[in-house]
Tab-separated table of C-alpha atoms in Angstrom:
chain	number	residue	atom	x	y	z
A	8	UNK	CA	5.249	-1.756	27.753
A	9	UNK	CA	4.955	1.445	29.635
A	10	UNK	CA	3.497	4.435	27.421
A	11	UNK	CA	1.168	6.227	25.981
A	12	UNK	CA	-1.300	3.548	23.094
A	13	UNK	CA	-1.339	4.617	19.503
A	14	UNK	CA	-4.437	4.594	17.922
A	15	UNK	CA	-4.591	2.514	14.585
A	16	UNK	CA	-7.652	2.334	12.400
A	17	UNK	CA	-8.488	-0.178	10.168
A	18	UNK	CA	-10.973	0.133	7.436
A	19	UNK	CA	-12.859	-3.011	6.086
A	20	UNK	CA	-12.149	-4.562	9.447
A	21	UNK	CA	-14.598	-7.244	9.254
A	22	UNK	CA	-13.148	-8.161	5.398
A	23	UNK	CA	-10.905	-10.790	4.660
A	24	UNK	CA	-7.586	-8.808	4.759
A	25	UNK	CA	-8.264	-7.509	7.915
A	26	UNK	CA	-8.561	-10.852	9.660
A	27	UNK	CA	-5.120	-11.585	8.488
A	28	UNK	CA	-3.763	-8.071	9.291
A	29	UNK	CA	-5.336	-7.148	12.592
A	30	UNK	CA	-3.682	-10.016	14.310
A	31	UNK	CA	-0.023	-9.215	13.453
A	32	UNK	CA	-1.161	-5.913	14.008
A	33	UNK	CA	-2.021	-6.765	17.770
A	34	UNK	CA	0.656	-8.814	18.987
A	35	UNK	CA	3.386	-6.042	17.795
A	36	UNK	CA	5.066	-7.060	14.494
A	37	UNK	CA	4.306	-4.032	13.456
A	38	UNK	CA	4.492	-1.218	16.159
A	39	UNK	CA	7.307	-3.076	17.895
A	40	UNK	CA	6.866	-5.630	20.728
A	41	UNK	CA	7.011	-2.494	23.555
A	42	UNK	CA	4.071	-0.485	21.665
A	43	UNK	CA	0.549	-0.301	23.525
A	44	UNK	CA	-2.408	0.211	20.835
A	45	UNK	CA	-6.020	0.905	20.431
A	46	UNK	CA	-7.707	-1.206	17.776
A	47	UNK	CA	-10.203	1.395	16.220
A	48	UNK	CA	-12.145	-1.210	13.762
A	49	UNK	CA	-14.534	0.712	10.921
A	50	UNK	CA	-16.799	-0.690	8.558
A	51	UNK	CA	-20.796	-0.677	7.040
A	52	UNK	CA	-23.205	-1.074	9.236
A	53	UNK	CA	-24.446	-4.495	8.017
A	54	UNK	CA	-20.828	-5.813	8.907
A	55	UNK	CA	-21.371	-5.021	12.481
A	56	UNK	CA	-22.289	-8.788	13.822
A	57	UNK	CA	-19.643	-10.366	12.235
A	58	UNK	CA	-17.004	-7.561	13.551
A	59	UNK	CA	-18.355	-7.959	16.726
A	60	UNK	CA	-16.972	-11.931	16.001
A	61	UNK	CA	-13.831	-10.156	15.128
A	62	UNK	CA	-13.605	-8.402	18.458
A	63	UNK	CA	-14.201	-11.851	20.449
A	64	UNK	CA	-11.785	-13.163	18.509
A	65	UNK	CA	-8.910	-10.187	19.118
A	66	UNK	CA	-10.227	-9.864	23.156
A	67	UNK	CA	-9.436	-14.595	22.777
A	68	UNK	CA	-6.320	-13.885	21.505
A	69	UNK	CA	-4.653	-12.496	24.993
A	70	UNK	CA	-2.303	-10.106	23.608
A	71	UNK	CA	-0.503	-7.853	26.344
A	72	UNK	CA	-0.333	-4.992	23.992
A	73	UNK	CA	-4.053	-4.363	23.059
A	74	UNK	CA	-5.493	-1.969	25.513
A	75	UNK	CA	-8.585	-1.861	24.112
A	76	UNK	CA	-10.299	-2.392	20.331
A	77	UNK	CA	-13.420	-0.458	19.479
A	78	UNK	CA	-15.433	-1.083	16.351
A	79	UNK	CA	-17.887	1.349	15.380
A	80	UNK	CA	-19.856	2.088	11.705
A	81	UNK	CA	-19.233	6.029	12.376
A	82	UNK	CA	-16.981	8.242	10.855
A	83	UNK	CA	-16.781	9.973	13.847
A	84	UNK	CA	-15.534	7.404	16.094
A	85	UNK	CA	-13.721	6.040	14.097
A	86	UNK	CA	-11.342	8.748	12.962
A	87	UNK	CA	-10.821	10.505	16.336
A	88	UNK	CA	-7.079	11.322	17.561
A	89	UNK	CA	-5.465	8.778	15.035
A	90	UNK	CA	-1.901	7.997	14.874
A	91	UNK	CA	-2.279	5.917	12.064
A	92	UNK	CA	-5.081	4.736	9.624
A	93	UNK	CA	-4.839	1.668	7.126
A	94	UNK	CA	-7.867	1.989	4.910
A	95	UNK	CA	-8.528	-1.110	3.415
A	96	UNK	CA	-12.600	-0.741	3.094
A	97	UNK	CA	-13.232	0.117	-0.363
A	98	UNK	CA	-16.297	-0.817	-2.639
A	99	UNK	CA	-14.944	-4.265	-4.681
A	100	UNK	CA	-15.436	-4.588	-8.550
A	101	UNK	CA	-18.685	-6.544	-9.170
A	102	UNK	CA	-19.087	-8.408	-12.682
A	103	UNK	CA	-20.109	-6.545	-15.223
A	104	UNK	CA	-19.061	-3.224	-13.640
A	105	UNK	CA	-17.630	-0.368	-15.679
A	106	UNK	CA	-14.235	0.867	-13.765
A	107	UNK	CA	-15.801	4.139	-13.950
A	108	UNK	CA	-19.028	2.974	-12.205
A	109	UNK	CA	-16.256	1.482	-9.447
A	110	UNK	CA	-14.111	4.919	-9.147
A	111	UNK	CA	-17.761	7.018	-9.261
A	112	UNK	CA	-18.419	4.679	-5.578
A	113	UNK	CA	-14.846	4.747	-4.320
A	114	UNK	CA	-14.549	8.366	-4.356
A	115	UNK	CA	-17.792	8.765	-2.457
A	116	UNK	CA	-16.330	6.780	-0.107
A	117	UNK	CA	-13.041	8.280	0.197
A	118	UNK	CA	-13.672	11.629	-0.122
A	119	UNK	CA	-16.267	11.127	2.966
A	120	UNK	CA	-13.151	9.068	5.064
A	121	UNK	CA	-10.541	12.442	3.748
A	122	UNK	CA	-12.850	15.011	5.555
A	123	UNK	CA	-13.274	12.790	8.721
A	124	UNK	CA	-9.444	12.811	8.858
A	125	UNK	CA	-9.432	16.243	8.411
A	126	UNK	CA	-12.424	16.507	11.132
A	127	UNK	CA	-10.906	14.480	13.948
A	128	UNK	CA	-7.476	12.720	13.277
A	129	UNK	CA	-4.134	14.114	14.357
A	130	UNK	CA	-2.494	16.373	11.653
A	131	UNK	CA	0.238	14.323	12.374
A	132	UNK	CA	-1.474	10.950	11.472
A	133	UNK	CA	-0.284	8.898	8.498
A	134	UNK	CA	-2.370	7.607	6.059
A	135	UNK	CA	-2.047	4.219	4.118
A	136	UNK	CA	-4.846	3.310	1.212
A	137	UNK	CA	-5.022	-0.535	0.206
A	138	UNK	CA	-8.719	-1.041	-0.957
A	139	UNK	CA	-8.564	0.107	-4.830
A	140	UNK	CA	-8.401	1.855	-7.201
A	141	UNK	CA	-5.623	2.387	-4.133
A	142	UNK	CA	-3.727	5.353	-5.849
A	143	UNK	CA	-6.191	7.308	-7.230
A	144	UNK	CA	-8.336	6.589	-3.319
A	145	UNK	CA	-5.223	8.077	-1.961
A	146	UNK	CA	-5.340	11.128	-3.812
A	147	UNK	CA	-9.211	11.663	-3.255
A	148	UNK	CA	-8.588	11.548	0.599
A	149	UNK	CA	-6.076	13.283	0.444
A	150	UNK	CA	-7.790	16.119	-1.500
A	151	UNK	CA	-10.187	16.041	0.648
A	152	UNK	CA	-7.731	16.601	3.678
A	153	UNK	CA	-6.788	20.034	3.381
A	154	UNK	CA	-5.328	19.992	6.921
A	155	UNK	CA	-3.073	16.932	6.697
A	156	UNK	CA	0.282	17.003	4.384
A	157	UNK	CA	-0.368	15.586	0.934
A	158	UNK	CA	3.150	13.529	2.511
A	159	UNK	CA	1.574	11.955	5.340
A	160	UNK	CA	-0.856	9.766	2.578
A	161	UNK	CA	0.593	6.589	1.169
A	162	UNK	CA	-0.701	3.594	-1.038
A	163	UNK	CA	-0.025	-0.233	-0.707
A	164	UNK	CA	2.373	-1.313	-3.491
A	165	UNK	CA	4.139	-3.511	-1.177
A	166	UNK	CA	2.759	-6.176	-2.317
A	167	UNK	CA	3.306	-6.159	-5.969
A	168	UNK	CA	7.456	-5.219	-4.705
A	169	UNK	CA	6.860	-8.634	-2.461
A	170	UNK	CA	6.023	-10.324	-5.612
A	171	UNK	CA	8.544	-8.988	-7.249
A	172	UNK	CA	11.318	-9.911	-5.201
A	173	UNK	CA	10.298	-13.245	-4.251
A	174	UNK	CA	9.990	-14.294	-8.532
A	175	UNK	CA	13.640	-13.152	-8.295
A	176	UNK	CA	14.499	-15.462	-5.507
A	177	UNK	CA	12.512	-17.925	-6.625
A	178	UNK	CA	14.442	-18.024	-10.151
A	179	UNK	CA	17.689	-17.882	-8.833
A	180	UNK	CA	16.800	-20.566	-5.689
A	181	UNK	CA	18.207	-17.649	-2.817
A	182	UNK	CA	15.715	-16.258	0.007
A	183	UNK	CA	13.726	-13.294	-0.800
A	184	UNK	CA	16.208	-11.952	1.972
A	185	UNK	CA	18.837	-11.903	-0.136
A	186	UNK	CA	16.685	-9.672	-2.994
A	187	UNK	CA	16.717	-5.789	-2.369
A	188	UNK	CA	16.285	-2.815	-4.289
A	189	UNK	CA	13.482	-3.726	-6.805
A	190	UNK	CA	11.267	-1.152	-7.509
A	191	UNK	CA	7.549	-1.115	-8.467
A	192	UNK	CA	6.949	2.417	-10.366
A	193	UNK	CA	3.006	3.618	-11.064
A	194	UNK	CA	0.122	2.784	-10.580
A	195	UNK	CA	-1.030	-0.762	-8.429
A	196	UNK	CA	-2.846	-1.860	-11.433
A	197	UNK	CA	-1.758	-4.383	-14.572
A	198	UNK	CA	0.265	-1.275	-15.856
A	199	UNK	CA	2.439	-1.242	-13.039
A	200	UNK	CA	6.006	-1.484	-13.411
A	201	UNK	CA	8.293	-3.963	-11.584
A	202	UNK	CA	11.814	-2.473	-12.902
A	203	UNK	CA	14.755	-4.622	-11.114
A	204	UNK	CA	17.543	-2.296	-13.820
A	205	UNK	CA	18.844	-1.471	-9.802
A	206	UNK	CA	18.212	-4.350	-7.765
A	207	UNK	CA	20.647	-6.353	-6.343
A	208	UNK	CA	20.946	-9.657	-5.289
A	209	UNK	CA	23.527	-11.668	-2.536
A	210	UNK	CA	24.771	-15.087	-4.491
A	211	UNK	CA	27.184	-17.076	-2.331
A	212	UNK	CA	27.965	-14.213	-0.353
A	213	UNK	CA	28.676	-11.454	-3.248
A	214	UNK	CA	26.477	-8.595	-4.430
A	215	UNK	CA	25.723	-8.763	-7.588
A	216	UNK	CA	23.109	-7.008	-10.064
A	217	UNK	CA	19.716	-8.808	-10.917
A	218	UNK	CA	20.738	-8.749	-14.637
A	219	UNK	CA	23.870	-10.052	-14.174
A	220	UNK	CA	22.660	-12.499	-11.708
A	221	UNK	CA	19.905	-14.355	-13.928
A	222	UNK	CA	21.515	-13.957	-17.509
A	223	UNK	CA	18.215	-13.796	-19.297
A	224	UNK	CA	16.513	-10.609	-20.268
A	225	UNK	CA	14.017	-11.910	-22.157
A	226	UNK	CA	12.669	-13.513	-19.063
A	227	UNK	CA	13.219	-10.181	-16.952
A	228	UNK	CA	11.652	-8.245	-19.754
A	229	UNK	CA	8.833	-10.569	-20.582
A	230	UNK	CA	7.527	-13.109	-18.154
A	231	UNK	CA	8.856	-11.922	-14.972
A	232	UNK	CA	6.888	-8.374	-15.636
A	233	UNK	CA	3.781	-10.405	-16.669
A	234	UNK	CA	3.395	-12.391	-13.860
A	235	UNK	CA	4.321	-9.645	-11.314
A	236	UNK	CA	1.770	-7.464	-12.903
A	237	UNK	CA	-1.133	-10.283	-13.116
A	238	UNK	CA	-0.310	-11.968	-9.730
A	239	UNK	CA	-3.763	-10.385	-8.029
A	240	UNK	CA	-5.906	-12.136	-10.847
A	241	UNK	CA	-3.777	-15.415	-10.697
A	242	UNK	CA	-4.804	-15.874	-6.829
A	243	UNK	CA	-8.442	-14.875	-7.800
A	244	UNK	CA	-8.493	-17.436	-9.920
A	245	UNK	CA	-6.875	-19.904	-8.404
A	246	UNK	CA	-8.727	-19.196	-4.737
A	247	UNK	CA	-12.119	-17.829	-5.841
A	248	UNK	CA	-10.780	-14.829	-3.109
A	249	UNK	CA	-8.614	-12.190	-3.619
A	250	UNK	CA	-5.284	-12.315	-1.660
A	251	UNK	CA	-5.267	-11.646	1.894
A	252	UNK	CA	-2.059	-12.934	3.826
A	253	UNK	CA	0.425	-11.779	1.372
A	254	UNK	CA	-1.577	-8.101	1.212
A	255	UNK	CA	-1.973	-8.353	4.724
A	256	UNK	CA	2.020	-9.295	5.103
A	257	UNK	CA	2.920	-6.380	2.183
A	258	UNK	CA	0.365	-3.436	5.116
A	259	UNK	CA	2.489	-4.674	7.434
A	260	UNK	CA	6.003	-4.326	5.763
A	261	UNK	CA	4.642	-1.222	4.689
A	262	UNK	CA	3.512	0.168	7.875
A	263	UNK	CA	6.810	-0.595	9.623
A	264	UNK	CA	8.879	0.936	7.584
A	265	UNK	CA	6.998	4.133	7.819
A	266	UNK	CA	7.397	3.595	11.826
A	267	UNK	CA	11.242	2.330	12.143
A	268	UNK	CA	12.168	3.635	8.814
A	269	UNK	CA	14.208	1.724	6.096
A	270	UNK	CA	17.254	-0.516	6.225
A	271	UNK	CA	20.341	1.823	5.320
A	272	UNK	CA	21.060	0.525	1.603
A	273	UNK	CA	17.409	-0.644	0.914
A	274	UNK	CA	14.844	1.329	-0.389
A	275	UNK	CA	11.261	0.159	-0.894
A	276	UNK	CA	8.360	1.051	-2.948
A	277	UNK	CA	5.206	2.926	-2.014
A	278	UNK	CA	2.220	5.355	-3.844
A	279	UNK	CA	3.426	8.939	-2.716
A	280	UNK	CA	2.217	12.111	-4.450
A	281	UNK	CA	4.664	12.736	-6.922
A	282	UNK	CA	5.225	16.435	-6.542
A	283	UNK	CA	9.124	17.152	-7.013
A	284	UNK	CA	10.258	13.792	-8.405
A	285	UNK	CA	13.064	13.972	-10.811
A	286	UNK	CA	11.273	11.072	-12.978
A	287	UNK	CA	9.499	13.507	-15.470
A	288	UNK	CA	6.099	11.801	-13.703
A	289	UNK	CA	3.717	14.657	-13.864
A	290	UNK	CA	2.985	16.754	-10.483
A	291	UNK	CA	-0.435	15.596	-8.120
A	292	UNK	CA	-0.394	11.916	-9.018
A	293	UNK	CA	-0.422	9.256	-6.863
A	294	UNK	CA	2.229	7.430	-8.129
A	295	UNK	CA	4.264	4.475	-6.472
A	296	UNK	CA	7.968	5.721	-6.247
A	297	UNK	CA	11.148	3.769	-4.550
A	298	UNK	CA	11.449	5.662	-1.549
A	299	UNK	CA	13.769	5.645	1.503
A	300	UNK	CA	12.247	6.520	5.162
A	301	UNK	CA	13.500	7.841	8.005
A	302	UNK	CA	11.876	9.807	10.761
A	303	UNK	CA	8.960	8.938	9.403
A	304	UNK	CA	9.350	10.737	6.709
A	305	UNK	CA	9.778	9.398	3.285
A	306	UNK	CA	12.407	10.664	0.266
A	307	UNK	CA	12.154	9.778	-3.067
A	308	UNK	CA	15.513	7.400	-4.360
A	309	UNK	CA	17.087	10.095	-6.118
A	310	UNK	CA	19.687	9.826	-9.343
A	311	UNK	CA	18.897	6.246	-10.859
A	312	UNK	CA	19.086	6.059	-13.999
A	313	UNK	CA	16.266	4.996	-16.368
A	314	UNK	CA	16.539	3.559	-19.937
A	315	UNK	CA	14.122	3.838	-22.918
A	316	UNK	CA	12.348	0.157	-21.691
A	317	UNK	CA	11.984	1.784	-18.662
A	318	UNK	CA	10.971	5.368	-19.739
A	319	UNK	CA	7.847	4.159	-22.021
A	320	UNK	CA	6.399	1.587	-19.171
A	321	UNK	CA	6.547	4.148	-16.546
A	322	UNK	CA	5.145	7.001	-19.129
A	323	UNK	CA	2.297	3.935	-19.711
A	324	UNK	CA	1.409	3.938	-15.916
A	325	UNK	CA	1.872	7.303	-15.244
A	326	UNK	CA	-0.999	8.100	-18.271
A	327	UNK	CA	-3.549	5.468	-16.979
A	328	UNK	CA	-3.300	7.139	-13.007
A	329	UNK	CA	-3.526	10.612	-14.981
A	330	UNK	CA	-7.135	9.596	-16.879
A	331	UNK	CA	-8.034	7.673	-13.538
A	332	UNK	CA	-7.799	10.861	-11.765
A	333	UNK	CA	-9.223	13.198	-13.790
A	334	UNK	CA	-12.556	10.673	-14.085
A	335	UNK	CA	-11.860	10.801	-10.375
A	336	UNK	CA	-11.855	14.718	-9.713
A	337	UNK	CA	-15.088	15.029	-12.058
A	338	UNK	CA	-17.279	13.173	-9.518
A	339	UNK	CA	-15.166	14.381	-6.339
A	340	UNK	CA	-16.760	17.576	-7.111
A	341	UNK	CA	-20.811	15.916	-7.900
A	342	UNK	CA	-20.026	13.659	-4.701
């Protein structure tokens, strides 16, 4: 437990996400149990008494590898010398509210957090966006990073992937642990894709395709993309609150793969910038790929093949991020 802290941000950090994520966060399942950190804890000004709660509440918990946590409502502080910044602040859709009026406040927001990365991060520092619109935030701030590579920004799709895999488990009564390979393509909206054409799944010990493995594609093609795709609004509804362990679970997968890099065979899936793909996506869109890591560095999966069910729902996603962003880029320049 020798070494130098990393310094992790966290956006939001009084929110409800946050107080699941800053935890697991602080006793090492994420950094790795040998890790020091700084807890650098962001968010509006009228949040600061109830972070300051937060704070007791991280300073109670004992943990060996917290060195220190500072929250602050300044850009300033809060993006000095990162190693890594989770940005999970974002301005939530009120009733009533146009998604235009909600991207016209989110890219205020993240086009201001993009040039305080630029300002006083590490060029080195990765970036991962969860509050949403999370793609199209990911692009803004990173459009507004000049300095950083357009690589080094990510968005959360973890979650919907979780999802995913764990309906697949759930149907055929094996662990999510025994589920890999599914892939969520575009944007982390309803139009998102959960495609499991390449997933495979262990059943009494053999590998075996997810097709193969359930025997209904009208379920697969139907239901199972349905609920995947509407899971957010079925917790809302069911919770009055939008979810916050599983999201906060899904940062955390997400960040340690970025750290430790992927499992050899597995490949997960995360919002990159899809410059270079070899899935006819169009170039500069945040767009949620499967990827293997290593080094910390991401790849896209190269070579899969996609079929015409496929080809239309990912040209379906890939047109709503494209209209998203170009409402996006016509206040990034008024903002």
């Amino acid at each position: 437990m020798s070494g130098e802290p990393i310094r992790v941000l966290v956006t939001g950090a009084a929110g409800q996400i946050a107080y699941s994520l800053l935890y697991s966060i602080a006793k090492g399942d994420v950094f790795g149990k040998e890790q020091p950190l700084v807890l650098v804890l962001l968010d509006i000004t009228p949040m600061m008494t109830v972070l300051e709660g937060v704070v007791m509440e991280l300073q109670d918990c004992a943990l060996p590898l917290l060195r220190e946590v500072i929250p602050t409502d300044k850009e300033e502080v809060a993006f000095k010398d990162l190693d890594i910044a989770i940005l999970v602040g974002s301005m939530p859709r009120r009733e009533g509210m146009e998604r235009k009026d909600l991207l016209k406040a989110n890219v205020k927001i993240f086009k201001s957090q993009g040039a305080a990365l630029d300002k006083y991060a590490k060029k080195t520092v990765k970036v991962v966006v969860v509050g949403n619109p999370a793609n199209t935030n990911c692009l803004i701030a990173s459009k507004s990073a000049p300095s950083i590579p357009k690589e080094n920004f990510s968005c959360l799709t973890r979650l919907d992937h979780n999802r995913a895999k764990s309906q697949i488990a759930l149907k055929l009564g094996v662990t999510s642990n025994d589920v890999k390979n599914v892939i969520i393509w575009g944007n982390h909206s309803s139009t998102q894709y959960p495609d499991v054409n390449h997933a495979k799944v262990n059943v009494k010990g053999k590998e075996v395709g997810v097709y193969e493995a359930i025997k209904d594609d009208s379920w697969l093609k139907g239901d199972f993309i349905l609920t995947v795709q509407q899971r957010g609004a079925a917790v809302i509804k069911a919770r009055k609150l939008s979810s916050a362990m599983s999201a906060a679970k899904a940062i955390c997968d997400h960040v340690r793969d970025i750290w430790f890099g992927t499992p050899a065979g597995e490949f997960v899936s995360m919002g990159v910038i899809s410059d270079g793909n070899s899935y006819g996506v169009p170039e500069d869109l945040l767009y949620s790929f499967p990827v293997v890591i290593k080094d910390k560095t991401w790849k896209f999966v190269e070579g899969l093949p996609i079929n015409d069910f496929s080809r239309e729902k990912m040209d379906l996603t890939a047109k709503e991020l494209t209209e998203e962003k170009e409402t996006a880029v016509e206040f990034l320049s008024s903002a």
